[in-house]
Amino acid sequence: MKGTIISAAIALVGLAACGSTATPTVRPLAPSPTLTTYTPTPVQTVPPTPPLALFSTSTGFEVVNDQGLAQWGLTTTQMETMVGQNPQLDKGPFQLDTNNVNPVVAGPNVLLVGLPAASTPPPVVVVLSSAGKTMGSGPVSGPTPDFGLLVGSPDGTEWAWNVTLGKNQTGQDFGEVEIAGIGVPTHTIYKWTAPIGASEAVNYWTDTGIILQRTASNTTCTQYYSLNNAAFIINPLTGSISDLFSGDQQFIYATSEVKVAGLYSNPNGVSINGTVYSEAGPFVVVGANVSPDGEHVLVNRENFLGQCGGNIPTDSAVLVNVATHSHIDIPNLWESGWLNNSAFIAPSNMAYNLQGKPVKEIAPGGWHYLGAVSG
């Protein structure tokens, strides 16, 4: 039986093989797709606004570019009006003029700080952009800031100040550091107590934080430093504090990338990120400014001729390249601050280049340079 089934299967296969051969169906080729080439739209990169120079004048302030061309400005009357003060008080007897308003550079903005001597109107800060547009305002509540000094945050939307509240039972000065801003009410960020014979101050707010400086009362122009001096960094978000300089290292300036210190053991020298630059002579390091890109430091040195009064000190500046450690001495010059990464301003309002050479006077000599608005 099995053989019969196999034979039948073979027969069926044979019949299929002897039949007509089927013609295979040829599938037509699909047309090639048309490729569309898309040209991406280039992203328009907006170049950063070049820094502008802010100058105080006898009638208000002016903002100019690096060529000395005026961009915008405000008169004293306009400033007083913007912070709610009465300009008419300026026309009366001096003792009745309680107005007080000053412009302060704060990163890309200008702060109009209104601190009237009277109880009204209340103290206020109005924030203006680098183009003069009003960005907002905020308070300066509580006790009057020490010396009427406020410092602006790097982003230009907040400000901080120090208040010395008095002396405690042991004769130590004590006080607190306050912060406010656009939409930010005044609040205490840090409370301090200084050692006997010392005081605390807030003079800087850089990208490394708010700098709290401790200064001993026994310093003079010829003995500029003290082992009791110190400096600390306050975190503006948390209020935490960390040591910056103390002992032999005396605070000059600090950013997140560059730390500049004078030296108690060598008043002629300066430490920049740990590298000491020192020159023989009677000059004392009294200040420094770091370029916006952190690549250069300008150091001011003075010779007080051995006495604090009755003389005009001799100035000398040193321009240091942070990376290469090279430096250029610029005699008979005091620097007022950086304009941009490649130029700084002297008191004559002459712009100098990185070779220490004068380039262009960008403002009248009677104006006072307040700093660069970063744009």
Tab-separated table of C-alpha atoms in Angstrom:
chain	number	residue	atom	x	y	z
A	1	MET	CA	0.000	0.000	0.000
A	2	LYS	CA	2.826	2.357	0.871
A	3	GLY	CA	4.397	1.771	-2.524
A	4	THR	CA	1.194	2.746	-4.308
A	5	ILE	CA	1.013	6.110	-2.539
A	6	ILE	CA	4.601	6.927	-3.390
A	7	SER	CA	4.062	6.003	-7.050
A	8	ALA	CA	1.007	8.245	-7.284
A	9	ALA	CA	2.949	11.116	-5.821
A	10	ILE	CA	5.722	10.640	-8.353
A	11	ALA	CA	3.171	10.571	-11.150
A	12	LEU	CA	1.651	13.841	-10.056
A	13	VAL	CA	5.054	15.468	-9.981
A	14	GLY	CA	5.739	14.147	-13.477
A	15	LEU	CA	2.533	15.578	-14.862
A	16	ALA	CA	3.353	18.968	-13.445
A	17	ALA	CA	6.773	18.879	-15.033
A	18	CYS	CA	5.367	17.997	-18.475
A	19	GLY	CA	2.839	20.877	-18.457
A	20	SER	CA	3.287	24.427	-19.897
A	21	THR	CA	6.014	26.573	-18.364
A	22	ALA	CA	4.616	29.657	-16.549
A	23	THR	CA	6.040	33.022	-17.575
A	24	PRO	CA	7.288	34.853	-14.472
A	25	THR	CA	5.787	38.236	-13.785
A	26	VAL	CA	8.397	41.000	-14.030
A	27	ARG	CA	7.861	43.746	-11.389
A	28	PRO	CA	8.407	47.145	-12.926
A	29	LEU	CA	11.144	49.213	-11.362
A	30	ALA	CA	9.891	51.852	-8.964
A	31	PRO	CA	10.783	55.390	-10.022
A	32	SER	CA	13.654	56.924	-8.117
A	33	PRO	CA	12.379	59.219	-5.381
A	34	THR	CA	12.922	62.898	-5.890
A	35	LEU	CA	15.274	64.155	-3.164
A	36	THR	CA	14.572	67.607	-1.838
A	37	THR	CA	17.577	69.431	-0.530
A	38	TYR	CA	16.837	71.698	2.417
A	39	THR	CA	19.207	74.551	3.154
A	40	PRO	CA	19.208	75.224	6.874
A	41	THR	CA	18.495	78.770	7.896
A	42	PRO	CA	21.632	80.151	9.506
A	43	VAL	CA	21.270	81.080	13.154
A	44	GLN	CA	21.693	84.775	13.583
A	45	THR	CA	24.289	85.216	16.301
A	46	VAL	CA	23.749	88.480	18.073
A	47	PRO	CA	27.118	89.875	19.106
A	48	PRO	CA	27.334	91.004	22.719
A	49	THR	CA	26.877	94.690	23.306
A	50	PRO	CA	30.287	96.294	23.864
A	51	PRO	CA	30.786	97.656	27.385
A	52	LEU	CA	29.909	101.299	27.935
A	53	ALA	CA	31.629	103.752	30.259
A	54	LEU	CA	29.663	105.447	33.048
A	55	PHE	CA	30.864	108.877	34.178
A	56	SER	CA	29.512	111.171	36.859
A	57	THR	CA	29.434	114.831	35.886
A	58	SER	CA	28.667	118.103	37.614
A	59	THR	CA	25.076	117.899	36.353
A	60	GLY	CA	24.333	114.150	36.546
A	61	PHE	CA	25.898	111.270	34.654
A	62	GLU	CA	26.725	110.283	31.088
A	63	VAL	CA	27.158	106.905	29.384
A	64	VAL	CA	29.614	106.845	26.466
A	65	ASN	CA	31.086	104.145	24.215
A	66	ASP	CA	34.768	103.292	23.806
A	67	GLN	CA	35.110	106.065	21.224
A	68	GLY	CA	33.777	108.689	23.610
A	69	LEU	CA	30.442	109.059	21.835
A	70	ALA	CA	27.579	109.837	24.217
A	71	GLN	CA	24.882	107.135	24.326
A	72	TRP	CA	22.544	108.450	26.996
A	73	GLY	CA	22.557	110.125	30.396
A	74	LEU	CA	20.473	111.736	33.111
A	75	THR	CA	20.578	115.049	34.887
A	76	THR	CA	20.419	115.261	38.660
A	77	THR	CA	16.845	116.525	38.388
A	78	GLN	CA	15.865	113.538	36.271
A	79	MET	CA	17.509	111.105	38.696
A	80	GLU	CA	15.789	112.664	41.707
A	81	THR	CA	12.433	112.478	39.975
A	82	MET	CA	12.915	108.812	39.104
A	83	VAL	CA	13.593	107.846	42.739
A	84	GLY	CA	10.661	109.933	44.038
A	85	GLN	CA	12.607	112.886	45.419
A	86	ASN	CA	11.636	116.528	44.967
A	87	PRO	CA	14.045	118.415	42.689
A	88	GLN	CA	12.653	121.719	43.982
A	89	LEU	CA	14.568	121.152	47.224
A	90	ASP	CA	17.785	121.749	45.292
A	91	LYS	CA	16.764	125.385	44.799
A	92	GLY	CA	16.192	126.193	48.485
A	93	PRO	CA	18.611	126.679	51.375
A	94	PHE	CA	21.249	123.963	51.530
A	95	GLN	CA	20.047	122.665	54.893
A	96	LEU	CA	16.635	121.925	53.386
A	97	ASP	CA	18.051	119.836	50.543
A	98	THR	CA	17.564	116.268	51.758
A	99	ASN	CA	17.922	114.755	48.294
A	100	ASN	CA	20.582	112.144	47.682
A	101	VAL	CA	20.809	109.977	44.566
A	102	ASN	CA	23.825	108.327	42.957
A	103	PRO	CA	24.391	106.005	39.992
A	104	VAL	CA	26.128	102.688	40.675
A	105	VAL	CA	27.413	100.217	38.070
A	106	ALA	CA	25.963	96.713	38.491
A	107	GLY	CA	26.984	94.331	35.702
A	108	PRO	CA	24.818	95.110	32.663
A	109	ASN	CA	22.746	97.683	34.541
A	110	VAL	CA	22.960	101.032	36.296
A	111	LEU	CA	21.439	101.392	39.771
A	112	LEU	CA	19.975	104.760	40.744
A	113	VAL	CA	20.386	104.683	44.510
A	114	GLY	CA	18.088	107.132	46.250
A	115	LEU	CA	18.919	107.583	49.943
A	116	PRO	CA	17.319	110.852	51.101
A	117	ALA	CA	18.405	112.358	54.396
A	118	ALA	CA	14.767	112.874	55.364
A	119	SER	CA	12.375	110.094	56.342
A	120	THR	CA	10.366	110.649	53.164
A	121	PRO	CA	10.376	109.619	50.447
A	122	PRO	CA	11.535	106.104	51.377
A	123	PRO	CA	14.918	104.915	50.122
A	124	VAL	CA	14.677	103.111	46.798
A	125	VAL	CA	16.808	101.738	43.994
A	126	VAL	CA	15.714	102.091	40.358
A	127	VAL	CA	17.393	99.729	37.878
A	128	LEU	CA	18.245	100.932	34.369
A	129	SER	CA	19.558	98.790	31.522
A	130	SER	CA	22.702	99.629	29.555
A	131	ALA	CA	20.401	101.385	27.066
A	132	GLY	CA	18.709	103.484	29.766
A	133	LYS	CA	15.480	101.470	29.935
A	134	THR	CA	13.828	101.119	33.359
A	135	MET	CA	14.022	97.444	34.398
A	136	GLY	CA	12.317	97.741	37.782
A	137	SER	CA	12.934	98.948	41.318
A	138	GLY	CA	13.296	97.733	44.861
A	139	PRO	CA	13.705	98.837	48.465
A	140	VAL	CA	16.516	99.803	50.817
A	141	SER	CA	14.668	99.171	54.071
A	142	GLY	CA	15.938	99.351	57.633
A	143	PRO	CA	18.898	101.316	58.989
A	144	THR	CA	20.836	103.521	56.597
A	145	PRO	CA	23.679	101.721	54.781
A	146	ASP	CA	27.143	102.522	56.122
A	147	PHE	CA	28.491	105.579	54.282
A	148	GLY	CA	25.473	105.356	51.946
A	149	LEU	CA	27.283	102.595	50.053
A	150	LEU	CA	25.487	99.853	48.113
A	151	VAL	CA	27.086	97.269	45.830
A	152	GLY	CA	25.275	95.726	42.874
A	153	SER	CA	25.076	92.037	41.998
A	154	PRO	CA	26.878	90.774	38.868
A	155	ASP	CA	23.525	90.382	37.065
A	156	GLY	CA	22.432	93.887	38.068
A	157	THR	CA	19.094	92.924	39.636
A	158	GLU	CA	20.029	92.894	43.343
A	159	TRP	CA	22.072	95.004	45.730
A	160	ALA	CA	23.693	94.540	49.126
A	161	TRP	CA	24.874	96.834	51.888
A	162	ASN	CA	26.429	96.775	55.315
A	163	VAL	CA	24.927	98.234	58.493
A	164	THR	CA	26.952	98.802	61.666
A	165	LEU	CA	24.405	98.620	64.480
A	166	GLY	CA	26.640	99.597	67.405
A	167	LYS	CA	28.956	98.095	70.020
A	168	ASN	CA	28.230	95.171	72.303
A	169	GLN	CA	29.041	94.963	76.025
A	170	THR	CA	32.647	94.014	75.317
A	171	GLY	CA	33.219	96.962	72.977
A	172	GLN	CA	33.020	95.048	69.719
A	173	ASP	CA	31.327	96.512	66.661
A	174	PHE	CA	28.442	94.394	65.406
A	175	GLY	CA	26.104	94.643	62.439
A	176	GLU	CA	24.566	92.843	59.507
A	177	VAL	CA	24.651	92.561	55.721
A	178	GLU	CA	21.376	93.192	53.901
A	179	ILE	CA	20.179	92.251	50.413
A	180	ALA	CA	17.257	93.487	48.307
A	181	GLY	CA	16.416	93.556	44.617
A	182	ILE	CA	13.780	93.828	41.941
A	183	GLY	CA	10.852	92.025	43.528
A	184	VAL	CA	13.101	90.985	46.431
A	185	PRO	CA	12.281	92.512	49.840
A	186	THR	CA	15.069	93.617	52.132
A	187	HIS	CA	16.376	90.720	54.212
A	188	THR	CA	19.418	90.043	56.365
A	189	ILE	CA	21.875	87.644	54.759
A	190	TYR	CA	24.591	87.659	57.443
A	191	LYS	CA	25.184	88.987	60.979
A	192	TRP	CA	28.706	89.822	62.082
A	193	THR	CA	30.689	90.790	65.163
A	194	ALA	CA	34.136	92.282	64.632
A	195	PRO	CA	37.125	91.864	66.961
A	196	ILE	CA	37.873	94.785	69.261
A	197	GLY	CA	39.572	97.545	67.314
A	198	ALA	CA	38.244	96.447	63.921
A	199	SER	CA	35.259	97.176	61.707
A	200	GLU	CA	33.508	95.356	58.869
A	201	ALA	CA	32.511	96.685	55.445
A	202	VAL	CA	30.956	95.507	52.177
A	203	ASN	CA	32.677	97.117	49.206
A	204	TYR	CA	32.409	94.485	46.465
A	205	TRP	CA	30.006	91.922	45.012
A	206	THR	CA	31.688	89.880	42.265
A	207	ASP	CA	30.958	86.508	40.692
A	208	THR	CA	32.671	84.868	43.669
A	209	GLY	CA	30.164	86.374	46.137
A	210	ILE	CA	29.745	89.338	48.472
A	211	ILE	CA	33.078	90.405	49.954
A	212	LEU	CA	33.020	91.259	53.666
A	213	GLN	CA	36.185	93.149	54.637
A	214	ARG	CA	37.546	93.469	58.156
A	215	THR	CA	39.831	96.445	58.712
A	216	ALA	CA	41.818	97.173	61.841
A	217	SER	CA	41.801	100.710	63.195
A	218	ASN	CA	45.598	100.884	63.483
A	219	THR	CA	46.299	101.186	59.748
A	220	THR	CA	47.633	104.382	58.169
A	221	CYS	CA	48.637	105.400	54.667
A	222	THR	CA	52.275	104.495	55.402
A	223	GLN	CA	51.315	101.328	57.317
A	224	TYR	CA	48.575	100.254	54.947
A	225	TYR	CA	48.203	96.677	56.198
A	226	SER	CA	47.515	95.016	59.552
A	227	LEU	CA	47.705	91.416	60.705
A	228	ASN	CA	44.200	91.974	62.093
A	229	ASN	CA	42.785	92.621	58.616
A	230	ALA	CA	40.781	89.845	56.958
A	231	ALA	CA	38.312	89.222	54.156
A	232	PHE	CA	35.479	86.734	53.727
A	233	ILE	CA	33.111	85.594	50.973
A	234	ILE	CA	29.380	85.560	51.710
A	235	ASN	CA	27.223	83.305	49.548
A	236	PRO	CA	24.304	85.579	48.558
A	237	LEU	CA	21.914	82.619	48.240
A	238	THR	CA	22.630	80.751	51.479
A	239	GLY	CA	24.296	83.319	53.709
A	240	SER	CA	27.170	80.940	54.382
A	241	ILE	CA	30.603	82.502	54.806
A	242	SER	CA	34.100	81.314	53.918
A	243	ASP	CA	37.596	82.672	54.492
A	244	LEU	CA	39.256	84.578	51.669
A	245	PHE	CA	42.372	86.301	53.048
A	246	SER	CA	43.898	86.867	56.478
A	247	GLY	CA	47.265	87.208	58.182
A	248	ASP	CA	50.060	88.030	55.756
A	249	GLN	CA	47.654	88.089	52.792
A	250	GLN	CA	45.680	91.334	52.697
A	251	PHE	CA	42.584	91.643	50.524
A	252	ILE	CA	42.854	93.697	47.342
A	253	TYR	CA	40.304	92.150	44.950
A	254	ALA	CA	38.747	88.794	44.109
A	255	THR	CA	36.704	87.099	41.399
A	256	SER	CA	35.943	83.421	40.919
A	257	GLU	CA	39.088	83.061	38.772
A	258	VAL	CA	41.519	85.652	40.109
A	259	LYS	CA	42.464	86.377	43.732
A	260	VAL	CA	44.602	89.457	44.416
A	261	ALA	CA	46.217	90.105	47.803
A	262	GLY	CA	48.679	92.553	49.248
A	263	LEU	CA	51.350	91.256	51.617
A	264	TYR	CA	51.849	92.455	55.187
A	265	SER	CA	55.430	91.156	55.094
A	266	ASN	CA	56.099	92.907	51.773
A	267	PRO	CA	53.923	95.994	51.176
A	268	ASN	CA	55.711	96.561	47.858
A	269	GLY	CA	54.510	93.209	46.545
A	270	VAL	CA	51.248	91.726	45.375
A	271	SER	CA	50.059	88.106	45.161
A	272	ILE	CA	47.957	87.122	42.128
A	273	ASN	CA	46.628	83.565	42.349
A	274	GLY	CA	49.579	82.759	44.594
A	275	THR	CA	52.284	84.231	42.358
A	276	VAL	CA	54.071	87.142	44.031
A	277	TYR	CA	55.187	90.188	42.059
A	278	SER	CA	57.512	92.482	43.947
A	279	GLU	CA	59.672	95.452	43.068
A	280	ALA	CA	62.183	97.346	45.135
A	281	GLY	CA	61.279	100.850	46.181
A	282	PRO	CA	59.003	102.783	48.496
A	283	PHE	CA	55.786	102.092	46.590
A	284	VAL	CA	52.938	100.417	48.486
A	285	VAL	CA	50.277	98.326	46.732
A	286	VAL	CA	46.950	100.053	47.457
A	287	GLY	CA	44.497	98.591	44.957
A	288	ALA	CA	43.911	96.462	41.879
A	289	ASN	CA	41.327	95.684	39.217
A	290	VAL	CA	40.841	92.462	37.244
A	291	SER	CA	39.949	92.630	33.544
A	292	PRO	CA	36.477	91.288	32.629
A	293	ASP	CA	37.981	88.152	31.045
A	294	GLY	CA	40.282	87.559	34.025
A	295	GLU	CA	43.416	87.597	31.872
A	296	HIS	CA	45.002	90.787	33.212
A	297	VAL	CA	45.318	92.588	36.533
A	298	LEU	CA	46.049	96.284	36.968
A	299	VAL	CA	47.788	97.094	40.231
A	300	ASN	CA	47.953	100.580	41.729
A	301	ARG	CA	51.012	101.475	43.799
A	302	GLU	CA	51.719	104.691	45.696
A	303	ASN	CA	54.700	106.319	47.346
A	304	PHE	CA	53.491	108.400	50.292
A	305	LEU	CA	56.967	109.867	50.837
A	306	GLY	CA	56.999	108.638	54.412
A	307	GLN	CA	54.103	110.753	55.690
A	308	CYS	CA	50.322	110.785	55.449
A	309	GLY	CA	49.592	114.486	55.202
A	310	GLY	CA	50.949	117.542	53.457
A	311	ASN	CA	52.182	115.781	50.335
A	312	ILE	CA	50.987	114.467	47.019
A	313	PRO	CA	51.811	110.762	46.668
A	314	THR	CA	53.529	109.491	43.549
A	315	ASP	CA	51.510	106.956	41.562
A	316	SER	CA	52.665	103.941	39.602
A	317	ALA	CA	50.675	101.183	37.899
A	318	VAL	CA	51.631	97.618	37.019
A	319	LEU	CA	49.844	95.639	34.289
A	320	VAL	CA	50.159	91.887	34.899
A	321	ASN	CA	49.366	89.054	32.476
A	322	VAL	CA	47.894	86.340	34.699
A	323	ALA	CA	48.762	83.409	32.395
A	324	THR	CA	52.326	84.325	31.401
A	325	HIS	CA	53.219	86.132	34.667
A	326	SER	CA	54.757	88.943	32.621
A	327	HIS	CA	54.137	92.533	33.630
A	328	ILE	CA	54.528	96.100	32.402
A	329	ASP	CA	55.399	99.004	34.690
A	330	ILE	CA	53.561	102.242	33.930
A	331	PRO	CA	55.115	105.084	35.968
A	332	ASN	CA	53.216	108.172	37.082
A	333	LEU	CA	49.839	106.612	36.408
A	334	TRP	CA	46.822	105.639	38.491
A	335	GLU	CA	44.239	103.404	36.846
A	336	SER	CA	40.547	104.048	37.460
A	337	GLY	CA	39.289	100.689	36.176
A	338	TRP	CA	38.789	98.549	33.102
A	339	LEU	CA	36.619	99.603	30.178
A	340	ASN	CA	36.800	96.249	28.371
A	341	ASN	CA	39.232	93.351	27.990
A	342	SER	CA	41.747	95.425	26.052
A	343	ALA	CA	41.492	98.931	27.512
A	344	PHE	CA	41.505	100.645	30.892
A	345	ILE	CA	40.812	104.199	32.020
A	346	ALA	CA	43.095	106.643	33.820
A	347	PRO	CA	41.869	109.630	35.914
A	348	SER	CA	42.397	111.893	32.909
A	349	ASN	CA	39.728	109.693	31.242
A	350	MET	CA	42.318	108.601	28.722
A	351	ALA	CA	41.900	105.013	27.522
A	352	TYR	CA	45.092	102.934	27.633
A	353	ASN	CA	45.825	99.684	25.771
A	354	LEU	CA	47.422	96.450	27.025
A	355	GLN	CA	50.862	97.847	26.225
A	356	GLY	CA	50.271	100.640	28.705
A	357	LYS	CA	50.056	103.259	25.960
A	358	PRO	CA	47.425	106.033	25.777
A	359	VAL	CA	44.951	105.546	22.931
A	360	LYS	CA	42.068	108.001	23.182
A	361	GLU	CA	40.488	110.411	25.642
A	362	ILE	CA	36.878	109.252	25.854
A	363	ALA	CA	35.506	111.910	28.231
A	364	PRO	CA	36.368	115.380	29.555
A	365	GLY	CA	38.934	115.384	32.315
A	366	GLY	CA	36.483	116.803	34.846
A	367	TRP	CA	34.232	113.748	34.680
A	368	HIS	CA	34.679	110.893	37.160
A	369	TYR	CA	34.828	107.316	35.884
A	370	LEU	CA	32.426	105.038	37.776
A	371	GLY	CA	32.974	101.830	35.815
A	372	ALA	CA	31.956	99.825	32.761
A	373	VAL	CA	28.378	98.769	32.103
A	374	SER	CA	28.853	95.322	30.593
A	375	GLY	CA	25.932	95.504	28.161
